[in-house]
Tab-separated table of C-alpha atoms in Angstrom:
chain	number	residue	atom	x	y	z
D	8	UNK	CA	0.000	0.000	0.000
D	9	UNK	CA	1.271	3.506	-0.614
D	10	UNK	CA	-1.573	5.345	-0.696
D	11	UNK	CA	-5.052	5.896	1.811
D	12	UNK	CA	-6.639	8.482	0.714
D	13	UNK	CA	-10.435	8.956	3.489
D	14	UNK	CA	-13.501	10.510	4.071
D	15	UNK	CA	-15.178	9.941	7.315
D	16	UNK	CA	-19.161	10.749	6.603
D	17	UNK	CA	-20.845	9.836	9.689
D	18	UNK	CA	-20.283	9.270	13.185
D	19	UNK	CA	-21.095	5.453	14.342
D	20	UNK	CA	-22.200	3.816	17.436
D	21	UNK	CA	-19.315	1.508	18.745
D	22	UNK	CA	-21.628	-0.890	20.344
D	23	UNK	CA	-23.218	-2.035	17.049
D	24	UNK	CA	-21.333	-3.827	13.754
D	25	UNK	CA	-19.766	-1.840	11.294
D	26	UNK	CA	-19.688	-3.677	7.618
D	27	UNK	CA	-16.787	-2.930	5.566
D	28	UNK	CA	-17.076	-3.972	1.451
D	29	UNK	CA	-14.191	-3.604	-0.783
D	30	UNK	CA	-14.789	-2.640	-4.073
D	31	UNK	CA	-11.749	-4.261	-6.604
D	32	UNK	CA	-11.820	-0.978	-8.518
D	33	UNK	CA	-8.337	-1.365	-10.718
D	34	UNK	CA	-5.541	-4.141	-10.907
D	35	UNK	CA	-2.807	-3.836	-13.733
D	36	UNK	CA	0.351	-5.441	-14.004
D	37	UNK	CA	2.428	-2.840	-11.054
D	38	UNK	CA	-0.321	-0.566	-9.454
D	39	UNK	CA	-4.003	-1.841	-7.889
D	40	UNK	CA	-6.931	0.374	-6.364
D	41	UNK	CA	-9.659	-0.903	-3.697
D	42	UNK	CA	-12.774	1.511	-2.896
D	43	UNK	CA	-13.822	0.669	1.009
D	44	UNK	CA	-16.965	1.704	2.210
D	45	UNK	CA	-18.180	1.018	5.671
D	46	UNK	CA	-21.766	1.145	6.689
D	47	UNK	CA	-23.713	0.687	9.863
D	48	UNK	CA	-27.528	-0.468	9.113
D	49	UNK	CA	-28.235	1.546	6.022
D	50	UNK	CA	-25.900	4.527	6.445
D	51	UNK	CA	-22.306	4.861	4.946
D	52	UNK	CA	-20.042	6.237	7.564
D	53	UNK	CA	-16.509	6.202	5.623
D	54	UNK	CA	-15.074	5.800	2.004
D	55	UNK	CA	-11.700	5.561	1.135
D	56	UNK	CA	-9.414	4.876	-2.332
D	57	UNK	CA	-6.594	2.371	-1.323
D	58	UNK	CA	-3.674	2.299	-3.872
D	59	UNK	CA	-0.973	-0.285	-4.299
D	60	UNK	CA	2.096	-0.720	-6.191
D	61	UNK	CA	3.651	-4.526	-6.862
D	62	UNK	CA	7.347	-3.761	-5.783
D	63	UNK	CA	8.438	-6.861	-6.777
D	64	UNK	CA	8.264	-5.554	-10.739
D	65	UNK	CA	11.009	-2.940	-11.352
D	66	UNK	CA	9.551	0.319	-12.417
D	67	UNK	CA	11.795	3.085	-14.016
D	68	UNK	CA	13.114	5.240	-11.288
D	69	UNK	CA	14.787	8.481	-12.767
D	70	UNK	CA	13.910	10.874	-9.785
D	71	UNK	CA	14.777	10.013	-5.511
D	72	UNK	CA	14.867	12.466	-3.599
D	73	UNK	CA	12.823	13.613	-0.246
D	74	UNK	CA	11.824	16.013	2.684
D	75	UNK	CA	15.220	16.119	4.713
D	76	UNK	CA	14.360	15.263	8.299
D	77	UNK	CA	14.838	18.943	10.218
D	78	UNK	CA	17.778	19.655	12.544
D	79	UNK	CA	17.233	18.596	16.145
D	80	UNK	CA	20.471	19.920	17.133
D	81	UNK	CA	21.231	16.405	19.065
D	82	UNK	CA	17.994	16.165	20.767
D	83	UNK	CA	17.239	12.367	21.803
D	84	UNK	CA	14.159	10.753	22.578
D	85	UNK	CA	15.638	9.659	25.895
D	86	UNK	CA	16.271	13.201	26.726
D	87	UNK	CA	12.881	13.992	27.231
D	88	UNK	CA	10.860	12.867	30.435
D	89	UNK	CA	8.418	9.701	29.317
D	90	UNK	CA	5.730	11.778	30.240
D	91	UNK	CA	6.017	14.665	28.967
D	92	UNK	CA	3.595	14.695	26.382
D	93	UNK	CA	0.881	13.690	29.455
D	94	UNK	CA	1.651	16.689	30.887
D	95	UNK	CA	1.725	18.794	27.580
D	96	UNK	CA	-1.627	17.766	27.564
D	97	UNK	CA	-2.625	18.513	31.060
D	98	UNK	CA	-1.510	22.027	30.712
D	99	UNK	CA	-3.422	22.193	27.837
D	100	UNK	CA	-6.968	19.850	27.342
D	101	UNK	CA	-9.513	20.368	30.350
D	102	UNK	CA	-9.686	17.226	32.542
D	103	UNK	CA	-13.385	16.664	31.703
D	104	UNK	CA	-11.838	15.000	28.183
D	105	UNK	CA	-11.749	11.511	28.006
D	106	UNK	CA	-8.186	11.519	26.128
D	107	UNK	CA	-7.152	12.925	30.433
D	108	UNK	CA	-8.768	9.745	31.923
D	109	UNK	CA	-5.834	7.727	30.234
D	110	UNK	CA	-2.143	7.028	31.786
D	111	UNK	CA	0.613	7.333	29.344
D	112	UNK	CA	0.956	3.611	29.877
D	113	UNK	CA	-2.381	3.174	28.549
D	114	UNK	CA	-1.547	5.380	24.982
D	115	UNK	CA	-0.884	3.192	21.909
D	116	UNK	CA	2.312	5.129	20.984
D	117	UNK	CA	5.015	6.602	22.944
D	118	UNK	CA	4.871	10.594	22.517
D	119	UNK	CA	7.613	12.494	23.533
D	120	UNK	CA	7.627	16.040	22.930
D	121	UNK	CA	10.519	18.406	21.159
D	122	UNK	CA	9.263	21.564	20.749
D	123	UNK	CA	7.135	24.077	18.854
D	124	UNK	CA	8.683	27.161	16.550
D	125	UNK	CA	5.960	29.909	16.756
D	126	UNK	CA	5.959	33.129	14.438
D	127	UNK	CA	3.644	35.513	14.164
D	128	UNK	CA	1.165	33.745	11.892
D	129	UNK	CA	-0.456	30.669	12.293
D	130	UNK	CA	1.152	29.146	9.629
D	131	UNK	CA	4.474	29.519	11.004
D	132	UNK	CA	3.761	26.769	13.548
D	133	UNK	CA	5.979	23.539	13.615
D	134	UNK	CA	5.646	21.110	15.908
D	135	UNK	CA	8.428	18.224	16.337
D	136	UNK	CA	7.559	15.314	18.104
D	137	UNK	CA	9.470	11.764	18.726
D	138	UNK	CA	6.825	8.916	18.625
D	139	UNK	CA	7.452	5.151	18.527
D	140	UNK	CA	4.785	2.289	18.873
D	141	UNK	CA	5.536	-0.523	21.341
D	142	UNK	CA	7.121	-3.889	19.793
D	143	UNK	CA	4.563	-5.213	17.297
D	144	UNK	CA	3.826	-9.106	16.578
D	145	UNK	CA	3.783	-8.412	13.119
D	146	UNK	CA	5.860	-7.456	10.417
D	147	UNK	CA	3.265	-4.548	8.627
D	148	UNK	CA	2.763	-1.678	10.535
D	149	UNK	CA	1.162	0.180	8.200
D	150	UNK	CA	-2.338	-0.100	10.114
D	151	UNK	CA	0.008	1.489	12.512
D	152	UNK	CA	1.098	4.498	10.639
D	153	UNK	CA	-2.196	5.109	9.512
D	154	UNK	CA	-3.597	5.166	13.043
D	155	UNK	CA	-0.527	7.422	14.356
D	156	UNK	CA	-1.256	9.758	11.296
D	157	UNK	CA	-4.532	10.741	12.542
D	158	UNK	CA	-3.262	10.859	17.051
D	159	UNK	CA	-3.720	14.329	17.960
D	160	UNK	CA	-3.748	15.783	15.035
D	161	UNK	CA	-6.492	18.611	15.061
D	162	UNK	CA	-4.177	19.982	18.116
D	163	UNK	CA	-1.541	21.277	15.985
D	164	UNK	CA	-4.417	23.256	14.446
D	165	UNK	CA	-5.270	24.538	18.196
D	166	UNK	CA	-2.121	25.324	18.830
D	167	UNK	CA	-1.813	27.826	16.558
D	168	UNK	CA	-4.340	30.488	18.916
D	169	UNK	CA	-4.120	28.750	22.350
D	170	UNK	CA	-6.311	32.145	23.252
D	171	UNK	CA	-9.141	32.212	20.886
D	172	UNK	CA	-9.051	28.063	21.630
D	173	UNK	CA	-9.176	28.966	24.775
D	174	UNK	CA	-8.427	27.816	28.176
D	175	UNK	CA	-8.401	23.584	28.337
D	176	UNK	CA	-9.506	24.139	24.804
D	177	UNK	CA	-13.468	25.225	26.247
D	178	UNK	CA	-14.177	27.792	23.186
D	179	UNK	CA	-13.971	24.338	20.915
D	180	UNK	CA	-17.149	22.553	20.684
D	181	UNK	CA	-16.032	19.471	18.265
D	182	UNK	CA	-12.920	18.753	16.616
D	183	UNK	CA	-13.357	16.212	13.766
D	184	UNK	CA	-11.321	14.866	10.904
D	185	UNK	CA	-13.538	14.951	7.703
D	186	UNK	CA	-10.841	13.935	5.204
D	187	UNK	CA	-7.366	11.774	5.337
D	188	UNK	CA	-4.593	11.402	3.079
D	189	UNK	CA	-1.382	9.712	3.697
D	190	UNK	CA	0.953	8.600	1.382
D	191	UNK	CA	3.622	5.841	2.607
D	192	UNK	CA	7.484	6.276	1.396
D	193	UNK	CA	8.538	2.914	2.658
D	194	UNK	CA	6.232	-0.196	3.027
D	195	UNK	CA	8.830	-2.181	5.216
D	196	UNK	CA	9.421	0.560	7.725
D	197	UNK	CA	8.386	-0.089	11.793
D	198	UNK	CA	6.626	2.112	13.771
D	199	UNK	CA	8.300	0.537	16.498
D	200	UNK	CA	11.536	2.586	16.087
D	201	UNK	CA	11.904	5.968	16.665
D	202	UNK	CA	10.119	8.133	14.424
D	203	UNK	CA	10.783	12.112	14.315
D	204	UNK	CA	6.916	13.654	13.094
D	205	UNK	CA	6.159	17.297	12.176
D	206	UNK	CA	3.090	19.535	11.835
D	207	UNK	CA	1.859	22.191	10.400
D	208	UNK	CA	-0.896	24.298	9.220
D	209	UNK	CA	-1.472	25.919	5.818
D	210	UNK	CA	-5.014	27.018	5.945
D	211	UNK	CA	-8.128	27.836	8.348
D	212	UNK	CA	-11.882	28.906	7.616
D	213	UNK	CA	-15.350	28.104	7.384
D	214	UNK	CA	-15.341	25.598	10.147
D	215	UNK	CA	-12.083	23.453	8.760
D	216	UNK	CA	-8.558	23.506	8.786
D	217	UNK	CA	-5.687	21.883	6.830
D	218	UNK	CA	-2.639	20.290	8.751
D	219	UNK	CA	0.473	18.583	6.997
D	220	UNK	CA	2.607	16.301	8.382
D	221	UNK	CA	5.815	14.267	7.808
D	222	UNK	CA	7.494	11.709	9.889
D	223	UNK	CA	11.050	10.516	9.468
D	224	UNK	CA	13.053	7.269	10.768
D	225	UNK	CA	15.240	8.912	13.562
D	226	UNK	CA	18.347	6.996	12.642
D	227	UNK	CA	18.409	7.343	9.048
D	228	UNK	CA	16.774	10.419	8.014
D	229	UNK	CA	14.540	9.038	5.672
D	230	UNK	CA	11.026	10.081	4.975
D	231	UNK	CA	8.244	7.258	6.318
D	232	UNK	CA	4.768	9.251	5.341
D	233	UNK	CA	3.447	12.405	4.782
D	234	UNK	CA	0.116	13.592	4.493
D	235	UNK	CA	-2.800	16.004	5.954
């Protein structure tokens, strides 16, 4: 897979089956396409486009190149106190959220904060994280990536005006994501090694936002994902 591109329609109850049908939309000799829809009862809740690529054919490859992963200026993940990104949040989302009642122990993917660089527009906001998932049984992660992609992502879009979001985030009623794109640099990468993820913000108005993001393999530099 190198490609997810989704569009969540509906909210769903999580007490009550969800039915997911893949449509086999495309399949040539290097690249394949699935439509997914998932319904509950009548109602579709979520489409997506899945694209593939058979890696195992050679396919002309005139241009590499990528993102270079930013300068940390020697930061390490084990410079940074484990929870630090539970009390990011602390400081930050009221208690009454149900993210709060959770221990860092309990959170699928180890977070641990570098910084932010702030200007004087919203889209001037970076925000550098180190994230890793614990060991995995398997050898694809990409279910993985896909579900770190979308962790905390509408906060990067809060943190942009902590004062109009306002204190614990209160002034924010719902925070959604309506549409999901991530494209995957390297199938055989593991989420279970230090990743180094950034985010931004192009755009916000009319109720929605736009955030980009790119994630790198600490030790090697090279771009995992990217996507908004």
């Amino acid at each position: 897979m190198y490609s997810s591109q989704s569009s969540f329609l509906r909210p769903v109850d999580a007490h009550n089956e969800v039915v997911y049908r893949v449509e086999r939309t495309s399949d040539g000799n290097t690249y394949a396409t699935r439509l997914v829809r998932a319904t509950q009862g009548e109602v579709c809740a979520y489409v997506a486009i899945i694209s593939f690529q058979n890696t195992a054919k050679p396919v002309a490859n005139a241009l590499q190149y990528g993102t270079p992963m930013p300068d940390l200026g020697g930061i390490r993940p084990d410079d940074i106190d484990p929870g630090a990104m539970y009390a990011l949040q602390g400081d930050l989302v009221d208690q009454s959220v149900p993210l709060m009642a959770l221990t860092p122990e309990e959170w699928p993917f180890d977070w641990r904060p570098i910084g932010m660089e702030m200007g004087d527009q919203p889209t001037d906001l970076r925000i550098r994280i180190f994230v890793r998932a614990p060991t995995l049984s398997t050898e694809d992660h990409l279910a993985a990536f896909s579900y770190l992609s979308d962790e905390f992502l509408f906060g990067t879009a809060l943190a942009t005006d902590l004062k109009a979001a306002g204190k614990g985030f209160r002034n924010v009623t719902m925070g959604v994501s309506l549409t999901h794109t991530v494209s995957f640099h390297n199938p055989h990468a593991r989420i279970d090694e230090w990743l180094v993820l950034e985010r931004e913000t192009s755009w916000g108005a009319d109720g929605r936002v736009i955030i980009h993001q790119r994630a790198w393999v600490k030790e090697t530099g090279k771009l995992v994902y990217s996507g908004t």
